[in-house]
Tab-separated table of C-alpha atoms in Angstrom:
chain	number	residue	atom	x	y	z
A	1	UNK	CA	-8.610	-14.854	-6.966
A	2	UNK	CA	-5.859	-12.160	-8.035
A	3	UNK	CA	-5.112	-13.277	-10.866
A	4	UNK	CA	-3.088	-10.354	-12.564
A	5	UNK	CA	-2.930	-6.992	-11.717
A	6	UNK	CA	-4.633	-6.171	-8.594
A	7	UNK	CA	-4.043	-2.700	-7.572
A	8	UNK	CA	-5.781	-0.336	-5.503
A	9	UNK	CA	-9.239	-1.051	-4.996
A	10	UNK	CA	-8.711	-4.961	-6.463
A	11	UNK	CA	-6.883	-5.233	-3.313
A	12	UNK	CA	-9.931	-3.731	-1.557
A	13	UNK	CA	-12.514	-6.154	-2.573
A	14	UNK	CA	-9.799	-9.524	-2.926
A	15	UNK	CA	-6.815	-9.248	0.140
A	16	UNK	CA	-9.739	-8.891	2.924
A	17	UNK	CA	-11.324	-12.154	1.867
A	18	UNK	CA	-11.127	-15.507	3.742
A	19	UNK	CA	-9.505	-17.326	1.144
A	20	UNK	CA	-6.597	-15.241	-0.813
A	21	UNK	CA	-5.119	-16.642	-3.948
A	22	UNK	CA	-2.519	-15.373	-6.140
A	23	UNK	CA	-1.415	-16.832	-9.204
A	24	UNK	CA	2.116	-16.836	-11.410
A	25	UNK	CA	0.843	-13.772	-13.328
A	26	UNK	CA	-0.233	-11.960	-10.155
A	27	UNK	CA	1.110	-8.514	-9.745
A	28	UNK	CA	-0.211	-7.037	-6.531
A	29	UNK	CA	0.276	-3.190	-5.218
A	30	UNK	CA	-0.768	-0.103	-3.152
A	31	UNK	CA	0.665	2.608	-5.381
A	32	UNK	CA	-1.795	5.278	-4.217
A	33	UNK	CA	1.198	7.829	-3.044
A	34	UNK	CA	1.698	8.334	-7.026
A	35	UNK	CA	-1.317	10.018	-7.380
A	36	UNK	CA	-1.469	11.884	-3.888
A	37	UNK	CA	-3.458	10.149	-2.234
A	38	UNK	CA	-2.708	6.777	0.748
A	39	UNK	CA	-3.303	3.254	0.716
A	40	UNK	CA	-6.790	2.911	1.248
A	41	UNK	CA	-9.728	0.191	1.082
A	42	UNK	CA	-8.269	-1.061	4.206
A	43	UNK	CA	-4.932	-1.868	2.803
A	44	UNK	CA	-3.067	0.070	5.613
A	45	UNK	CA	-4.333	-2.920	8.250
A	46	UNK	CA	-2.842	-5.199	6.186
A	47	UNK	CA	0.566	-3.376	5.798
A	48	UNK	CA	0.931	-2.606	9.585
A	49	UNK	CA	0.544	-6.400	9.902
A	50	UNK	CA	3.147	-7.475	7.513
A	51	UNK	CA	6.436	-8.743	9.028
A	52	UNK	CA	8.268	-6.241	10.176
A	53	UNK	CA	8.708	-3.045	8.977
A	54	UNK	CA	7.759	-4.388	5.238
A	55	UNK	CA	4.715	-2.054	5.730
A	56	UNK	CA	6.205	0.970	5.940
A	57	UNK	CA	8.223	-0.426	2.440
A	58	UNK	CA	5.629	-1.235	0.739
A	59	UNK	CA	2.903	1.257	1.633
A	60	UNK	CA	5.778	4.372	0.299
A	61	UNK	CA	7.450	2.778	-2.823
A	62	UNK	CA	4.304	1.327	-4.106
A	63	UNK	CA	6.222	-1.950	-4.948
A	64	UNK	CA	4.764	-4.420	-6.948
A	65	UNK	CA	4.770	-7.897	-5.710
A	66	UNK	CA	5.008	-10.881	-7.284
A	67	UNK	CA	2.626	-13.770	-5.884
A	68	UNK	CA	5.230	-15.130	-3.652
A	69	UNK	CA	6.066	-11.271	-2.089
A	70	UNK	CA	2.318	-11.336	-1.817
A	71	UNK	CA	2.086	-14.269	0.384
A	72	UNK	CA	4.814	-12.854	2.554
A	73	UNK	CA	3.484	-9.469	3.056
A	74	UNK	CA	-0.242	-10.683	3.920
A	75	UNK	CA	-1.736	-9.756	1.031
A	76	UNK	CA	-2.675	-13.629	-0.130
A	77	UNK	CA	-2.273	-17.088	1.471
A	78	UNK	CA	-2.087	-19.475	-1.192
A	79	UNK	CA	-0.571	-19.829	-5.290
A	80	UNK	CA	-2.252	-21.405	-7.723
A	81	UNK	CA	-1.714	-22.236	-11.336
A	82	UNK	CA	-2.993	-20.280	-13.298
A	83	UNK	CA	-3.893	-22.444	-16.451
A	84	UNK	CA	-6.035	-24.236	-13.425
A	85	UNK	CA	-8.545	-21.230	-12.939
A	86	UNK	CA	-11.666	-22.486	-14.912
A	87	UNK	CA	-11.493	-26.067	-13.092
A	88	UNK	CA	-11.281	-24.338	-9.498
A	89	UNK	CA	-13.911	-22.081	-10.141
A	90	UNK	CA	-15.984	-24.980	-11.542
A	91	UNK	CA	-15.215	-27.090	-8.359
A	92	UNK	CA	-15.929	-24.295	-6.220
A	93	UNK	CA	-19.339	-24.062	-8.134
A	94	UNK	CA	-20.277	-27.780	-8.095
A	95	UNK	CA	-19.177	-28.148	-3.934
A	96	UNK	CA	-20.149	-24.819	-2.482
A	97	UNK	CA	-16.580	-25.254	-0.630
A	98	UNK	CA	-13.700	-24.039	-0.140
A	99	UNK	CA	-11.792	-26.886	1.171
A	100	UNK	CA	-11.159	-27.855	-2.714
A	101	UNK	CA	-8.811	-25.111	-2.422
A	102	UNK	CA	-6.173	-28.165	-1.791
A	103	UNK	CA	-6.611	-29.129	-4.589
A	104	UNK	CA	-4.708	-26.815	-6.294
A	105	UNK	CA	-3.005	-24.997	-4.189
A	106	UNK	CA	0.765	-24.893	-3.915
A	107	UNK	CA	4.091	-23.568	-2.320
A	108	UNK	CA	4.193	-19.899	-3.153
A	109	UNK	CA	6.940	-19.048	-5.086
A	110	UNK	CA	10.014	-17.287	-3.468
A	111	UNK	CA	9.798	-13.825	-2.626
A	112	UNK	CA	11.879	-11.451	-4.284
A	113	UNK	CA	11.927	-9.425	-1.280
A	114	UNK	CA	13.747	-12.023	0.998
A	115	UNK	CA	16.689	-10.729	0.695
A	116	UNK	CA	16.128	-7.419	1.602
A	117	UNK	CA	14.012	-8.070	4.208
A	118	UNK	CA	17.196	-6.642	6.819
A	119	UNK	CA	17.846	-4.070	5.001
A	120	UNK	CA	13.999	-3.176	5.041
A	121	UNK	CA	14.073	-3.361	9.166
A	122	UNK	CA	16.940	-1.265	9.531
A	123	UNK	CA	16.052	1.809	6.823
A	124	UNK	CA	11.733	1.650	7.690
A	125	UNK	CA	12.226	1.455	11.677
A	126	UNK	CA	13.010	5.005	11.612
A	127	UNK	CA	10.896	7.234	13.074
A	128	UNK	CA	9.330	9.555	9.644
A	129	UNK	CA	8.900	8.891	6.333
A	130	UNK	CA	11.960	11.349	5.944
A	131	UNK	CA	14.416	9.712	8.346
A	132	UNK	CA	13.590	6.222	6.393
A	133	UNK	CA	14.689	8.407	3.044
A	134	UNK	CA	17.578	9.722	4.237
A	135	UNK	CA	18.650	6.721	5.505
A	136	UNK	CA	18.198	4.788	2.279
A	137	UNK	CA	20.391	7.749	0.451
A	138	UNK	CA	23.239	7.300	2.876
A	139	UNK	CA	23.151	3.510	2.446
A	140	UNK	CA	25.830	2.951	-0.855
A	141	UNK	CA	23.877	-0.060	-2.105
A	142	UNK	CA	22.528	0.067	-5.558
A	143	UNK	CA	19.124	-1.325	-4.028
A	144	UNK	CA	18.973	1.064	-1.409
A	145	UNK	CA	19.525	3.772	-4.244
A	146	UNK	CA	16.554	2.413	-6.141
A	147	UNK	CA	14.436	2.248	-3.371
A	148	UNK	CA	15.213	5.322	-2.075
A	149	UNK	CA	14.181	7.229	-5.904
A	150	UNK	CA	11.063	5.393	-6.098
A	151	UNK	CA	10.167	6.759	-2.929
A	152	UNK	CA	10.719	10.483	-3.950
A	153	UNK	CA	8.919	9.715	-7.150
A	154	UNK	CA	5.301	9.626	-5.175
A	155	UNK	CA	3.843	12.897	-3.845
A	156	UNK	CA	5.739	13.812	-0.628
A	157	UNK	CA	2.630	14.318	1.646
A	158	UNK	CA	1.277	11.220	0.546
A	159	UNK	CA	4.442	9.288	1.603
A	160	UNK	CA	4.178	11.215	4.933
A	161	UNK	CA	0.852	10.125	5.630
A	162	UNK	CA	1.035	6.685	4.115
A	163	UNK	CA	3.997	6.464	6.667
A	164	UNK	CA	2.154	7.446	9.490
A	165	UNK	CA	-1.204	5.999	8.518
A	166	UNK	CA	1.103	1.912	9.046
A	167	UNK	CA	2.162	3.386	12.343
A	168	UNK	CA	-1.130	4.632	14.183
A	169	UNK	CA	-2.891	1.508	12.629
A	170	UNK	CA	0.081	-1.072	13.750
A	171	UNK	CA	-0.956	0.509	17.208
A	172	UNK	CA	-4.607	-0.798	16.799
A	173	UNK	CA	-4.548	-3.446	13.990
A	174	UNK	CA	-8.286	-3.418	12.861
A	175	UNK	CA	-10.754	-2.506	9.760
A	176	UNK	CA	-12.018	0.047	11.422
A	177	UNK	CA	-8.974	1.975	12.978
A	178	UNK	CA	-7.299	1.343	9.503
A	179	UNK	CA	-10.851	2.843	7.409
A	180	UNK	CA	-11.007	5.763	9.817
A	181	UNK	CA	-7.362	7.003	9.229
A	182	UNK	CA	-7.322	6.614	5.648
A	183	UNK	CA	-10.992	8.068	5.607
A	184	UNK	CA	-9.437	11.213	7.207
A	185	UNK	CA	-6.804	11.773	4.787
A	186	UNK	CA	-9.232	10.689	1.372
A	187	UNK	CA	-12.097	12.996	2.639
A	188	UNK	CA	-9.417	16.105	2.330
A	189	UNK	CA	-7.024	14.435	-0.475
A	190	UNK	CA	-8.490	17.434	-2.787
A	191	UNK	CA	-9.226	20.304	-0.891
A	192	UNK	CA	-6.222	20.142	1.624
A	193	UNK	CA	-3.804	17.586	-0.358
A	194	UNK	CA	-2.703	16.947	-3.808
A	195	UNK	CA	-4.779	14.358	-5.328
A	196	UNK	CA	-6.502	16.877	-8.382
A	197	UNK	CA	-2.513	17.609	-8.924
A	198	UNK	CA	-1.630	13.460	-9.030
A	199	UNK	CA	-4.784	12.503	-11.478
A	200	UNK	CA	-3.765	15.444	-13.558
A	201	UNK	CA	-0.269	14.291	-14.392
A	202	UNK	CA	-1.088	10.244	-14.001
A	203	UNK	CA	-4.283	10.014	-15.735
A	204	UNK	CA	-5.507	13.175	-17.617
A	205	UNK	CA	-2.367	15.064	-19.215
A	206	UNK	CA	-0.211	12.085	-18.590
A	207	UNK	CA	2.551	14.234	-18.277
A	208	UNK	CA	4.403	12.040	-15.474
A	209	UNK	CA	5.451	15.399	-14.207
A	210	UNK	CA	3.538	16.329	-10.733
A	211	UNK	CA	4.438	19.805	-10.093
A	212	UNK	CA	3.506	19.124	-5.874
A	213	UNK	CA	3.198	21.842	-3.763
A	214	UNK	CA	5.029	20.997	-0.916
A	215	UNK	CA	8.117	18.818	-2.136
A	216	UNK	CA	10.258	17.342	-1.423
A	217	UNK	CA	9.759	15.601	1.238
A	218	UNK	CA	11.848	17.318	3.576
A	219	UNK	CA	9.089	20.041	3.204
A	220	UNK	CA	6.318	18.407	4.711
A	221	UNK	CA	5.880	19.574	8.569
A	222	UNK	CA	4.558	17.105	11.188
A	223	UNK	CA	1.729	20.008	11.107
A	224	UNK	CA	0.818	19.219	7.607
A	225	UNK	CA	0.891	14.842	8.578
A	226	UNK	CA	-1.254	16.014	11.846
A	227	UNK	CA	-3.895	17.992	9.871
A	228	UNK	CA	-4.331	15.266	7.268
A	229	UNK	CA	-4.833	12.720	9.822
A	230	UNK	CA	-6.770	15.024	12.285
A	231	UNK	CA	-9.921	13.572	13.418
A	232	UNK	CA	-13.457	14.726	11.281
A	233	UNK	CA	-15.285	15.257	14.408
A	234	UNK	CA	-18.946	15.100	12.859
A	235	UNK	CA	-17.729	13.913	9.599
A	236	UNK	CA	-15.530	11.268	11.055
A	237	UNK	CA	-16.310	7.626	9.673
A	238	UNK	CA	-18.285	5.068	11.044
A	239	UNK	CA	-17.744	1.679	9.565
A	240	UNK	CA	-20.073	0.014	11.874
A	241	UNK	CA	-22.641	1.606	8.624
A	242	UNK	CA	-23.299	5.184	10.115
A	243	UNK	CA	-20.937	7.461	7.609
């Protein structure tokens, strides 16, 4: 039950469940490339398994979605009222089912992203983070301005990676293939990337100034992306339980 802001790790434990509900205050997001690091918690299977290349969008920007953008992406199934919280949770409670779900469940409201959805295709089919970027600064529309600057905002290996992270796991859609590549960039996010540099500015001097090392984007090599993503040979995760 997302209920509010579910960012992160909320999405972790709430957008894998069997039964995904968002509400009129929901605010739901994967804003990890502001603070250096990827979508994680398995949040890159469900971005290479939105429609199209809304992934790729979402997964770089860090957009927040509404509840009804949050339906569309994958990220919930159903919107509730909130004001009728208490009495599902009760009815849940008193039946030990789900099925009362119906009962007050409705039509998600429309997604703010509809209308972009094109424009999403065309700029996020490209082939690098950089070539999505580039394409969004050559395109004259005020969103595609917007989107573009919210983009460069994050930390440019982050977006990179975040990029490629949707791709491999579009290729092989599961919880596992999506742990294991973000696994690979999180277990080197401080040594080899520039998550001490992200918490710094977002969290402890709250500066809102990152001073990245390798920006802007058109800085990061497809050596940097392949080292971050390179497999951990005996560190490499198992999410069957072994690592």
């Amino acid at each position: 039950l997302m209920d509010g802001i579910t960012m992160g790790g909320g999405v972790g434990i709430s957008a894998h469940g069997s039964d995904r509900i968002v509400t009129e205050r929901s605010m739901i997001a994967m804003p990890e490339c502001g603070i250096g690091l990827v979508p994680d918690v398995g949040g890159s299977r469900i971005l290479a398994t939105a429609p199209g290349h809304l992934g790729e969008y979402l997964a770089m920007t860090g957009y927040r979605m509404g509840p009804g953008d949050a339906v569309l992406a994958g990220f919930a199934d159903v919107q509730m009222d909130s004001a009728d919280k208490a009495s599902l949770i009760a009815r849940i409670e008193e039946t030990g089912n789900l099925t009362v779900l119906g009962e007050f469940a409705g039509p998600a409201e429309a997604p703010a992203l509809a209308p972009h959805l094109d424009a999403i295709d065309a700029h996020f089919s490209r082939d690098s983070a950089l070539s999505c970027v580039q394409s969004l600064e050559a395109d004259g529309s005020e969103w595609a301005q917007q989107t573009a600057r919210l983009i460069r905002r994050g930390c440019p290996l982050s977006v990179a990676c975040a990029f490629e992270i949707v791709r491999r796991v579009r290729e092989t859609p599961t919880i596992e293939s999506a742990l294991r590549e973000e696994y690979r960039f999180t277990y080197r996010s401080m040594s080899d990337g520039e998550f001490v540099e992200g918490v710094r500015a977002q969290i402890i001097d709250k500066d809102r100034n990152p001073q990245w090392k390798t920006a802007p984007l058109e800085k990061v090599t497809q050596e940097q992306i392949a080292a971050m993503l390179a497999p951990l040979n005996e560190h490499e995760l198992d999410p069957a339980g072994g690592n």
